[in-house]
PDB file of C-alpha atoms in Angstrom:
ATOM      1  CA  UNK A 254      -4.151  29.217 -20.820  1.00 59.00           C
ATOM      2  CA  UNK A 255      -7.347  30.201 -18.955  1.00 60.00           C
ATOM      3  CA  UNK A 256      -8.859  26.778 -19.635  1.00 61.00           C
ATOM      4  CA  UNK A 257      -5.740  25.081 -18.306  1.00 59.00           C
ATOM      5  CA  UNK A 258      -5.769  27.148 -15.095  1.00 68.00           C
ATOM      6  CA  UNK A 259      -9.502  26.267 -14.588  1.00 72.00           C
ATOM      7  CA  UNK A 260      -8.634  22.618 -15.126  1.00 69.00           C
ATOM      8  CA  UNK A 261      -5.793  22.710 -12.628  1.00 70.00           C
ATOM      9  CA  UNK A 262      -7.966  24.526 -10.057  1.00 77.00           C
ATOM     10  CA  UNK A 263     -10.716  21.866 -10.497  1.00 78.00           C
ATOM     11  CA  UNK A 264      -8.119  19.074 -10.016  1.00 77.00           C
ATOM     12  CA  UNK A 265      -6.878  20.792  -6.872  1.00 81.00           C
ATOM     13  CA  UNK A 266     -10.464  21.051  -5.444  1.00 84.00           C
ATOM     14  CA  UNK A 267     -11.154  17.392  -6.274  1.00 82.00           C
ATOM     15  CA  UNK A 268      -7.920  16.317  -4.690  1.00 84.00           C
ATOM     16  CA  UNK A 269      -8.576  18.319  -1.475  1.00 85.00           C
ATOM     17  CA  UNK A 270     -12.054  16.750  -1.182  1.00 88.00           C
ATOM     18  CA  UNK A 271     -10.883  13.211  -1.880  1.00 87.00           C
ATOM     19  CA  UNK A 272      -7.901  13.435   0.503  1.00 88.00           C
ATOM     20  CA  UNK A 273      -9.993  15.108   3.130  1.00 90.00           C
ATOM     21  CA  UNK A 274     -12.547  12.306   3.095  1.00 91.00           C
ATOM     22  CA  UNK A 275      -9.806   9.759   3.147  1.00 90.00           C
ATOM     23  CA  UNK A 276      -8.073  11.395   6.136  1.00 91.00           C
ATOM     24  CA  UNK A 277     -11.358  11.656   8.010  1.00 95.00           C
ATOM     25  CA  UNK A 278     -12.006   7.949   7.533  1.00 94.00           C
ATOM     26  CA  UNK A 279      -8.430   7.188   8.482  1.00 93.00           C
ATOM     27  CA  UNK A 280      -8.765   9.074  11.775  1.00 94.00           C
ATOM     28  CA  UNK A 281     -11.971   7.313  12.528  1.00 95.00           C
ATOM     29  CA  UNK A 282     -10.517   3.850  11.942  1.00 95.00           C
ATOM     30  CA  UNK A 283      -7.419   4.667  13.980  1.00 93.00           C
ATOM     31  CA  UNK A 284      -9.654   5.774  16.900  1.00 94.00           C
ATOM     32  CA  UNK A 285     -11.679   2.570  16.697  1.00 94.00           C
ATOM     33  CA  UNK A 286      -8.452   0.449  16.633  1.00 92.00           C
ATOM     34  CA  UNK A 287      -7.003   2.303  19.554  1.00 91.00           C
ATOM     35  CA  UNK A 288     -10.288   1.621  21.442  1.00 90.00           C
ATOM     36  CA  UNK A 289      -9.930  -2.098  20.561  1.00 89.00           C
ATOM     37  CA  UNK A 290      -6.240  -2.327  21.594  1.00 87.00           C
ATOM     38  CA  UNK A 291      -5.743   0.185  24.400  1.00 84.00           C
ATOM     39  CA  UNK A 292      -5.875  -2.474  27.044  1.00 84.00           C
ATOM     40  CA  UNK A 293      -3.467  -4.643  25.192  1.00 82.00           C
ATOM     41  CA  UNK A 294      -1.012  -1.776  25.021  1.00 77.00           C
ATOM     42  CA  UNK A 295      -1.325  -1.197  28.746  1.00 79.00           C
ATOM     43  CA  UNK A 296      -0.489  -4.867  29.358  1.00 76.00           C
ATOM     44  CA  UNK A 297       2.461  -4.664  26.887  1.00 73.00           C
ATOM     45  CA  UNK A 298       4.066  -1.956  29.019  1.00 74.00           C
ATOM     46  CA  UNK A 299       3.328  -3.634  32.347  1.00 73.00           C
ATOM     47  CA  UNK A 300       6.540  -5.510  33.366  1.00 73.00           C
ATOM     48  CA  UNK A 301       4.523  -7.717  35.740  1.00 73.00           C
ATOM     49  CA  UNK A 302       2.478  -9.289  32.996  1.00 71.00           C
ATOM     50  CA  UNK A 303       3.927 -12.247  31.076  1.00 72.00           C
ATOM     51  CA  UNK A 304       4.599 -12.000  27.408  1.00 70.00           C
ATOM     52  CA  UNK A 305       2.530 -15.123  26.829  1.00 74.00           C
ATOM     53  CA  UNK A 306      -0.582 -13.428  28.290  1.00 77.00           C
ATOM     54  CA  UNK A 307       0.074 -10.242  26.255  1.00 73.00           C
ATOM     55  CA  UNK A 308       0.403 -12.375  23.066  1.00 76.00           C
ATOM     56  CA  UNK A 309      -2.772 -14.160  23.831  1.00 79.00           C
ATOM     57  CA  UNK A 310      -4.591 -10.915  24.514  1.00 80.00           C
ATOM     58  CA  UNK A 311      -3.296  -9.241  21.388  1.00 79.00           C
ATOM     59  CA  UNK A 312      -4.448 -12.210  19.209  1.00 78.00           C
ATOM     60  CA  UNK A 313      -7.784 -12.523  20.860  1.00 82.00           C
ATOM     61  CA  UNK A 314      -9.454  -9.987  18.480  1.00 83.00           C
ATOM     62  CA  UNK A 315     -11.684 -11.429  15.884  1.00 84.00           C
ATOM     63  CA  UNK A 316     -13.295 -10.623  12.554  1.00 89.00           C
ATOM     64  CA  UNK A 317     -14.567  -7.107  13.395  1.00 90.00           C
ATOM     65  CA  UNK A 318     -11.136  -5.762  14.200  1.00 92.00           C
ATOM     66  CA  UNK A 319      -9.663  -7.609  11.139  1.00 93.00           C
ATOM     67  CA  UNK A 320     -12.241  -5.735   9.041  1.00 94.00           C
ATOM     68  CA  UNK A 321     -11.004  -2.403  10.503  1.00 94.00           C
ATOM     69  CA  UNK A 322      -7.393  -3.215   9.564  1.00 95.00           C
ATOM     70  CA  UNK A 323      -8.652  -4.267   6.120  1.00 95.00           C
ATOM     71  CA  UNK A 324     -10.296  -0.915   5.663  1.00 95.00           C
ATOM     72  CA  UNK A 325      -7.426   0.979   7.184  1.00 95.00           C
ATOM     73  CA  UNK A 326      -4.821  -0.507   4.833  1.00 95.00           C
ATOM     74  CA  UNK A 327      -7.120   0.125   1.848  1.00 94.00           C
ATOM     75  CA  UNK A 328      -7.623   3.849   2.720  1.00 93.00           C
ATOM     76  CA  UNK A 329      -3.928   4.347   3.432  1.00 92.00           C
ATOM     77  CA  UNK A 330      -2.999   2.702   0.199  1.00 89.00           C
ATOM     78  CA  UNK A 331      -5.375   5.023  -1.768  1.00 86.00           C
ATOM     79  CA  UNK A 332      -4.113   8.241  -0.168  1.00 86.00           C
ATOM     80  CA  UNK A 333      -0.864   9.441  -1.860  1.00 82.00           C
ATOM     81  CA  UNK A 334       2.200   9.546   0.358  1.00 81.00           C
ATOM     82  CA  UNK A 335       0.765   7.500   3.233  1.00 84.00           C
ATOM     83  CA  UNK A 336       2.857   4.406   3.902  1.00 84.00           C
ATOM     84  CA  UNK A 337       1.073   1.194   4.852  1.00 89.00           C
ATOM     85  CA  UNK A 338       4.168  -0.825   5.888  1.00 86.00           C
ATOM     86  CA  UNK A 339       3.860  -0.089   9.673  1.00 88.00           C
ATOM     87  CA  UNK A 340       0.265  -1.070   9.738  1.00 92.00           C
ATOM     88  CA  UNK A 341       0.880  -4.177   7.698  1.00 92.00           C
ATOM     89  CA  UNK A 342       3.703  -5.308  10.136  1.00 89.00           C
ATOM     90  CA  UNK A 343       1.324  -4.645  13.036  1.00 89.00           C
ATOM     91  CA  UNK A 344      -1.267  -6.823  11.417  1.00 92.00           C
ATOM     92  CA  UNK A 345       1.301  -9.650  11.348  1.00 88.00           C
ATOM     93  CA  UNK A 346       1.771  -9.094  15.019  1.00 85.00           C
ATOM     94  CA  UNK A 347      -1.898  -9.181  15.792  1.00 87.00           C
ATOM     95  CA  UNK A 348      -3.031 -11.954  13.534  1.00 89.00           C
ATOM     96  CA  UNK A 349       0.002 -14.058  12.599  1.00 85.00           C
ATOM     97  CA  UNK A 350       1.591 -14.790   9.217  1.00 86.00           C
ATOM     98  CA  UNK A 351      -1.382 -16.496   7.425  1.00 89.00           C
ATOM     99  CA  UNK A 352      -4.387 -14.387   8.419  1.00 92.00           C
ATOM    100  CA  UNK A 353      -2.136 -11.310   8.582  1.00 92.00           C
ATOM    101  CA  UNK A 354      -1.016 -11.814   4.996  1.00 93.00           C
ATOM    102  CA  UNK A 355      -4.647 -12.236   3.806  1.00 95.00           C
ATOM    103  CA  UNK A 356      -5.639  -9.043   5.517  1.00 95.00           C
ATOM    104  CA  UNK A 357      -2.622  -7.150   4.059  1.00 95.00           C
ATOM    105  CA  UNK A 358      -3.214  -8.552   0.504  1.00 95.00           C
ATOM    106  CA  UNK A 359      -6.943  -7.756   0.592  1.00 95.00           C
ATOM    107  CA  UNK A 360      -6.445  -4.201   2.000  1.00 95.00           C
ATOM    108  CA  UNK A 361      -3.753  -3.303  -0.554  1.00 95.00           C
ATOM    109  CA  UNK A 362      -5.641  -4.761  -3.431  1.00 95.00           C
ATOM    110  CA  UNK A 363      -8.881  -2.927  -2.467  1.00 94.00           C
ATOM    111  CA  UNK A 364      -7.051   0.323  -1.976  1.00 93.00           C
ATOM    112  CA  UNK A 365      -5.299   0.318  -5.279  1.00 94.00           C
ATOM    113  CA  UNK A 366      -8.478  -0.709  -7.234  1.00 94.00           C
ATOM    114  CA  UNK A 367     -10.452   2.081  -5.525  1.00 92.00           C
ATOM    115  CA  UNK A 368      -7.713   4.568  -6.405  1.00 91.00           C
ATOM    116  CA  UNK A 369      -7.772   3.463  -9.990  1.00 92.00           C
ATOM    117  CA  UNK A 370     -11.548   3.696 -10.103  1.00 92.00           C
ATOM    118  CA  UNK A 371     -11.382   7.269  -8.740  1.00 89.00           C
ATOM    119  CA  UNK A 372      -8.661   8.291 -11.240  1.00 87.00           C
ATOM    120  CA  UNK A 373     -10.816   6.942 -14.085  1.00 86.00           C
ATOM    121  CA  UNK A 374     -13.864   8.879 -13.077  1.00 85.00           C
ATOM    122  CA  UNK A 375     -12.554  11.988 -11.338  1.00 83.00           C
ATOM    123  CA  UNK A 376      -9.714  14.289 -12.316  1.00 79.00           C
ATOM    124  CA  UNK A 377      -7.279  14.029  -9.353  1.00 72.00           C
ATOM    125  CA  UNK A 378      -3.849  14.281 -11.103  1.00 73.00           C
ATOM    126  CA  UNK A 379      -2.851  16.707 -13.877  1.00 65.00           C
ATOM    127  CA  UNK A 380      -1.146  15.595 -17.003  1.00 68.00           C
ATOM    128  CA  UNK A 381       2.272  16.777 -15.852  1.00 66.00           C
ATOM    129  CA  UNK A 382       2.684  13.625 -13.797  1.00 65.00           C
ATOM    130  CA  UNK A 383       2.729  11.729 -17.116  1.00 62.00           C
ATOM    131  CA  UNK A 384       6.322  12.985 -17.492  1.00 68.00           C
ATOM    132  CA  UNK A 385       7.392  11.268 -14.166  1.00 74.00           C
ATOM    133  CA  UNK A 386      10.261   8.819 -14.731  1.00 77.00           C
ATOM    134  CA  UNK A 387       8.338   5.930 -13.093  1.00 75.00           C
ATOM    135  CA  UNK A 388       5.279   6.581 -15.185  1.00 81.00           C
ATOM    136  CA  UNK A 389       7.348   6.693 -18.338  1.00 79.00           C
ATOM    137  CA  UNK A 390       9.391   3.492 -17.303  1.00 76.00           C
ATOM    138  CA  UNK A 391       6.212   1.512 -16.869  1.00 80.00           C
ATOM    139  CA  UNK A 392       4.361   2.837 -19.838  1.00 77.00           C
ATOM    140  CA  UNK A 393       7.214   2.127 -22.263  1.00 77.00           C
ATOM    141  CA  UNK A 394       7.626  -1.511 -21.344  1.00 78.00           C
ATOM    142  CA  UNK A 395       6.716  -4.020 -24.036  1.00 78.00           C
ATOM    143  CA  UNK A 396       4.227  -5.538 -21.609  1.00 81.00           C
ATOM    144  CA  UNK A 397       2.866  -2.595 -19.455  1.00 84.00           C
ATOM    145  CA  UNK A 398       0.998  -4.926 -17.115  1.00 88.00           C
ATOM    146  CA  UNK A 399       4.283  -6.519 -16.151  1.00 85.00           C
ATOM    147  CA  UNK A 400       5.571  -3.001 -15.432  1.00 85.00           C
ATOM    148  CA  UNK A 401       2.466  -2.244 -13.246  1.00 90.00           C
ATOM    149  CA  UNK A 402       3.131  -5.523 -11.378  1.00 89.00           C
ATOM    150  CA  UNK A 403       6.761  -4.500 -10.731  1.00 84.00           C
ATOM    151  CA  UNK A 404       5.610  -1.016  -9.806  1.00 86.00           C
ATOM    152  CA  UNK A 405       3.280  -2.293  -7.091  1.00 89.00           C
ATOM    153  CA  UNK A 406       5.949  -4.732  -5.927  1.00 85.00           C
ATOM    154  CA  UNK A 407       8.685  -2.142  -5.340  1.00 81.00           C
ATOM    155  CA  UNK A 408       8.126  -0.152  -2.116  1.00 77.00           C
ATOM    156  CA  UNK A 409      10.049   2.965  -3.242  1.00 77.00           C
ATOM    157  CA  UNK A 410       7.734   3.528  -6.272  1.00 80.00           C
ATOM    158  CA  UNK A 411       4.781   5.835  -5.267  1.00 84.00           C
ATOM    159  CA  UNK A 412       1.731   3.655  -5.531  1.00 88.00           C
ATOM    160  CA  UNK A 413      -0.446   6.562  -6.752  1.00 86.00           C
ATOM    161  CA  UNK A 414       1.872   6.960  -9.845  1.00 87.00           C
ATOM    162  CA  UNK A 415       1.373   3.211 -10.596  1.00 91.00           C
ATOM    163  CA  UNK A 416      -2.368   3.587 -10.332  1.00 91.00           C
ATOM    164  CA  UNK A 417      -2.191   6.794 -12.498  1.00 89.00           C
ATOM    165  CA  UNK A 418      -0.173   4.884 -15.098  1.00 90.00           C
ATOM    166  CA  UNK A 419      -2.824   2.217 -15.185  1.00 91.00           C
ATOM    167  CA  UNK A 420      -5.393   4.786 -16.075  1.00 90.00           C
ATOM    168  CA  UNK A 421      -3.198   6.422 -18.687  1.00 87.00           C
ATOM    169  CA  UNK A 422      -2.967   3.064 -20.386  1.00 88.00           C
ATOM    170  CA  UNK A 423      -6.845   2.890 -20.394  1.00 87.00           C
ATOM    171  CA  UNK A 424      -7.117  -0.265 -18.165  1.00 91.00           C
ATOM    172  CA  UNK A 425     -10.189  -0.905 -16.281  1.00 90.00           C
ATOM    173  CA  UNK A 426     -10.240  -2.259 -12.630  1.00 92.00           C
ATOM    174  CA  UNK A 427     -10.990  -5.730 -13.998  1.00 91.00           C
ATOM    175  CA  UNK A 428      -8.090  -5.576 -16.363  1.00 93.00           C
ATOM    176  CA  UNK A 429      -5.515  -4.572 -13.680  1.00 93.00           C
ATOM    177  CA  UNK A 430      -6.851  -6.972 -10.985  1.00 94.00           C
ATOM    178  CA  UNK A 431      -4.200  -9.607 -11.576  1.00 93.00           C
ATOM    179  CA  UNK A 432      -1.211  -7.227 -11.866  1.00 92.00           C
ATOM    180  CA  UNK A 433      -2.289  -5.433  -8.692  1.00 95.00           C
ATOM    181  CA  UNK A 434      -2.752  -8.763  -6.870  1.00 95.00           C
ATOM    182  CA  UNK A 435       0.614 -10.119  -8.020  1.00 91.00           C
ATOM    183  CA  UNK A 436       2.336  -6.872  -7.245  1.00 91.00           C
ATOM    184  CA  UNK A 437       1.035  -6.346  -3.633  1.00 93.00           C
ATOM    185  CA  UNK A 438       1.402 -10.022  -2.726  1.00 91.00           C
ATOM    186  CA  UNK A 439       5.014 -10.296  -1.872  1.00 87.00           C
ATOM    187  CA  UNK A 440       5.408  -7.182   0.334  1.00 87.00           C
ATOM    188  CA  UNK A 441       2.075  -7.953   2.076  1.00 91.00           C
ATOM    189  CA  UNK A 442       3.253 -11.424   2.968  1.00 89.00           C
ATOM    190  CA  UNK A 443       6.730 -10.193   3.962  1.00 85.00           C
ATOM    191  CA  UNK A 444       5.307  -7.515   6.320  1.00 87.00           C
ATOM    192  CA  UNK A 445       2.979  -9.980   7.984  1.00 87.00           C
ATOM    193  CA  UNK A 446       5.821 -12.546   8.375  1.00 84.00           C
ATOM    194  CA  UNK A 447       8.065  -9.774   9.782  1.00 80.00           C
ATOM    195  CA  UNK A 448       5.456  -8.664  12.317  1.00 79.00           C
ATOM    196  CA  UNK A 449       4.894 -12.210  13.525  1.00 73.00           C
ATOM    197  CA  UNK A 450       8.762 -12.812  13.705  1.00 71.00           C
ATOM    198  CA  UNK A 451       9.278  -9.677  15.782  1.00 68.00           C
ATOM    199  CA  UNK A 452       6.716 -10.702  18.304  1.00 64.00           C
ATOM    200  CA  UNK A 453       7.917 -14.341  18.543  1.00 62.00           C
ATOM    201  CA  UNK A 454      11.638 -13.391  18.332  1.00 60.00           C
ATOM    202  CA  UNK A 455      12.223 -15.660  15.299  1.00 59.00           C
ATOM    203  CA  UNK A 456      15.413 -14.016  13.921  1.00 62.00           C
ATOM    204  CA  UNK A 457      15.801 -16.628  11.158  1.00 67.00           C
ATOM    205  CA  UNK A 458      12.418 -15.626   9.772  1.00 62.00           C
ATOM    206  CA  UNK A 459      13.425 -11.884  10.082  1.00 61.00           C
ATOM    207  CA  UNK A 460      16.535 -12.565   7.986  1.00 68.00           C
ATOM    208  CA  UNK A 461      14.428 -14.380   5.335  1.00 67.00           C
ATOM    209  CA  UNK A 462      11.994 -11.355   5.251  1.00 62.00           C
ATOM    210  CA  UNK A 463      14.931  -8.909   4.968  1.00 67.00           C
ATOM    211  CA  UNK A 464      16.459 -11.025   2.090  1.00 67.00           C
ATOM    212  CA  UNK A 465      13.111 -11.013   0.303  1.00 65.00           C
ATOM    213  CA  UNK A 466      12.811  -7.227   0.668  1.00 66.00           C
ATOM    214  CA  UNK A 467      16.341  -6.753  -0.712  1.00 70.00           C
ATOM    215  CA  UNK A 468      15.340  -8.795  -3.743  1.00 67.00           C
ATOM    216  CA  UNK A 469      12.336  -6.642  -4.343  1.00 65.00           C
ATOM    217  CA  UNK A 470      14.382  -3.560  -4.065  1.00 66.00           C
ATOM    218  CA  UNK A 471      16.751  -4.843  -6.710  1.00 69.00           C
ATOM    219  CA  UNK A 472      13.841  -4.622  -9.078  1.00 65.00           C
ATOM    220  CA  UNK A 473      14.326  -0.881  -8.896  1.00 63.00           C
ATOM    221  CA  UNK A 474      17.500  -1.353 -10.909  1.00 64.00           C
ATOM    222  CA  UNK A 475      15.655  -3.412 -13.434  1.00 64.00           C
ATOM    223  CA  UNK A 476      13.142  -0.700 -14.066  1.00 61.00           C
ATOM    224  CA  UNK A 477      15.738   2.079 -14.195  1.00 61.00           C
ATOM    225  CA  UNK A 478      17.853   0.034 -16.588  1.00 64.00           C
ATOM    226  CA  UNK A 479      14.849  -0.459 -18.851  1.00 57.00           C
ATOM    227  CA  UNK A 480      14.199   3.266 -18.768  1.00 55.00           C
ATOM    228  CA  UNK A 481      17.789   4.052 -19.857  1.00 58.00           C
ATOM    229  CA  UNK A 482      17.630   1.574 -22.692  1.00 59.00           C
ATOM    230  CA  UNK A 483      14.335   3.173 -23.926  1.00 54.00           C
ATOM    231  CA  UNK A 484      15.816   6.680 -23.769  1.00 54.00           C
ATOM    232  CA  UNK A 485      18.830   5.411 -25.732  1.00 53.00           C
ATOM    233  CA  UNK A 486      16.666   4.207 -28.620  1.00 55.00           C
TER     234      UNK A 486
END
């Protein structure tokens, strides 16, 4: 009992340090991005400035700012409970569908791989999370890597639980590279397309993005149905 309490206290300390570092980096990146875009925001709320000029100004930022977004998405993805969707949509606004998608995919891929690397080397989650329904649903699948891909693909599944499941299965970062990539790809692209469509007013593309997200959400039912079948056995 004493050993368990010490282990839980150590996990708590590790978690506080890791999240603290992550939040500090998050705040720093947000400040740098605000500095890069504060003039653009002023133009956006100025009714005398044409939208064409605002769009041109917003999309005038280069590689340095793209790297800031890349790192921001990665850090947000690695911190439990921090959603990346708003930033990924904004990236679509700032960089368009193609470059925006690449930034989103790269950031989400990096963030999940970093989280898995931390979970494998530092105790950040106690074993009680192994009883979570999402963890069990993915772990019990005949092909767990397919389950991991679905887990990353479905927005309502907490990403940190999917990363934790990957470590429970004993996978290395190299072994989960493809499942993570395939899992984050659809939503990363959809968010970038959605951001670009919002800025350009392309409602047809917005409907297409919405339909794609609905299909992804339907995968929740697939995982839950699989979990019920496994329980019934």
